[in-house]
Amino acid sequence: MVSRKQVCVIGAGVSGLVAAKAFAAHGHKVSVVEKASDLGGVWNPARSYPDVQTQSPKDLYRYTDKAMPDSFPEWPTGMQVHAYLADYARDHRLDCLIRFNTSVTAMNRRADGKPGWTLDVMTPEGASSENCDFVAICTGQFSDPQTLGLPGEGTFRAQGGEIMHSSSYNDASLAKGRRVVVLGGSKSATDIAVSAVKSGASEVTLVYREPVWRIPYFIGGLVNFKRILYIRAQEQMFSSWGMGALARLARMIAKPLVWTNWRGLESVLKMQFKLDKCKMLPETRIEDGINCSVPIATPGFFPMVADARIKAIRGTFDHCEGKTIVMSNGERVIADVAVLAIGYKLGVPFLPETHRAKLVDADGQYRLYRQIANPDLPDLGFVGFNSSFCTVLCAEMAANWLVRYADRELAHQPSEREMRDNIAMMLHFRRMERPAAGVYGGLCVAPYHYKHFDELLADIGAAKRGRNRLVEMFTPPDADAYAQFLASAPTYKAAA
Ligand SMILES: Cc1cc2nc3c(=O)[nH]c(=O)nc-3n(C[C@H](O)[C@H](O)[C@H](O)COP(=O)(O)OP(=O)(O)OC[C@H]3O[C@@H](n4cnc5c(N)ncnc54)[C@H](O)[C@@H]3O)c2cc1C
């Protein structure tokens, strides 16, 4: 019999909500702590820049038991995603489990010798600590903004200039009539540059390190990219981990076909975005960089670069001289607002160094079995660290896996030895065979969604009944089908 645990879920974003739901559904007592005053994580309106919308189509960015409303567009806005998450929390009575404005500042093994952890938390009322039997860390990869110490930024601010991280650029009026410079090449950077143009900025400059391949919402202007890039057939264009001799031979034979596939896609993108005219033709092969960092092209971005509404400069910020930002190539741009779309610090800052050393190798690679658990950190797991282009489904799969792992109810409960061997194999794959899989500390399952889900479902003991292999080969993951797969897993409930 599984005994009821006190489970603490840290974070109330996409991942924390579904983790809370999974643990509560299996009979555990759940408490969610969230440092912000609202749920949603990156979709919390207080943290969203104007015009933010998903990169993933709505049927790929949803929980298995709740479709996004028909009234939402194919790529919902940030506000719509937030409303969807708030609804989901209400539907499953998760809202009453969340304690807002509560930040975890440290966690340590319990001093009373019992399994579990003691969390140090900070609230507006002060600091306190609490014990729990199991912790689900759902803090995502976008909580701690990167900073940039820019020489001379004091003089920039003194003259009325504003410098802010992209997560603080949440008011379109900031741009109106002003000279805006955006640093970065991610989707956030191009979204903000386009938004600034539309909001009436007097000048918009984008400063980026190198041109990267960007994927349009519609490839060739016609086909929704999910029908080309999210399908199992495309996934099989990549070499992956654990391939046997036969699979490697098949890959070798198919090499010319695979090569043609990628060169064809590059040609389409080159023409569609007029990359030569924009002087933004990437120097790398598209297949070498496909991972979670591949941006979707912001509609309007390339046309605005082509007609100079956005001035694109290759380089980075070097220093400020008054209101002039001097670039690494010597170019000088006078600005009123500088937006740093430079990403976030990856990490679990509240985990003490002794534990963090077990979780993260010196080169930043995470040691997580299935991107969820570490054999040297018991009574603890991570949800949403298996990020991708369909993170909601990834988080839900991870949550369903984690609760069973915590209760030793996986159909295939891995031994510590098995977990260590698998972690070592995956680290080798990322370091030696596919460096692109090492982005974000190796916490990105794209482009291997199907393979990752297959592994989790097999561990859980879920059957893929009614699955049509051929259909699955040419269609993106279907959330409704995954609801059925998960429902086929053996059920149980923890008791007091
Ligand atoms: C602008 C933007 C667009 C995106 N679009 C897509 C997309 O289209 N498709 C896709 O798959 N992914 C997308 N992503 C990735 C996105 O991060 C995930 O899809 C998903 O929202 C992550 O959810 P999460 O719950 O894991 O993390 P988050 O949303 O980051 O939530 C983590 C929560 O933990 C809280 N927290 C952190 N530290 C603490 C602490 N110490 N104590 C208490 N609480 C804490 C935070 O306040 C936050 O609420 C996007 C990301 C961004 C930034």
Coordinates of C-alpha atoms in Angstrom, one line a residue, residues 164 166 169 179-196 203-208 310-313 315 317 325 327 333 335 337-342:
M164 CA 15.5 46.7 -18.7
S166 CA 12.8 41.6 -21.6
Y169 CA 9.2 45.2 -20.9
R179 CA 14.5 55.1 -29.8
V180 CA 14.5 51.5 -28.8
V181 CA 17.5 49.1 -28.9
V182 CA 16.9 45.4 -28.3
L183 CA 19.8 43.1 -27.5
G184 CA 19.3 39.4 -28.4
G185 CA 18.4 37.1 -31.2
S186 CA 15.7 34.9 -29.6
K187 CA 11.9 35.0 -30.4
S188 CA 11.5 37.4 -27.4
A189 CA 14.0 39.8 -29.0
T190 CA 12.3 39.9 -32.4
D191 CA 8.8 40.0 -30.8
I192 CA 9.8 43.1 -28.8
A193 CA 11.5 44.8 -31.8
V194 CA 8.4 44.2 -33.9
S195 CA 6.1 45.3 -31.1
A196 CA 8.2 48.5 -30.6
E203 CA 13.7 54.1 -34.2
V204 CA 14.2 50.4 -33.5
T205 CA 17.5 48.6 -33.6
L206 CA 18.1 44.9 -33.0
V207 CA 21.6 43.8 -32.0
Y208 CA 22.3 40.1 -32.4
I310 CA 14.2 47.6 -37.9
K311 CA 17.9 48.2 -38.2
A312 CA 19.7 45.0 -37.5
I313 CA 23.3 45.1 -36.3
G315 CA 27.5 42.2 -32.6
F317 CA 26.7 45.9 -26.6
I325 CA 25.4 52.6 -26.9
M327 CA 28.5 48.1 -30.1
V333 CA 23.4 53.9 -31.6
A335 CA 18.9 55.1 -27.6
V337 CA 15.3 52.4 -24.1
A338 CA 17.6 49.4 -24.1
V339 CA 15.8 46.0 -23.8
L340 CA 18.0 43.1 -22.8
A341 CA 16.4 40.0 -24.4
I342 CA 19.3 37.9 -23.1

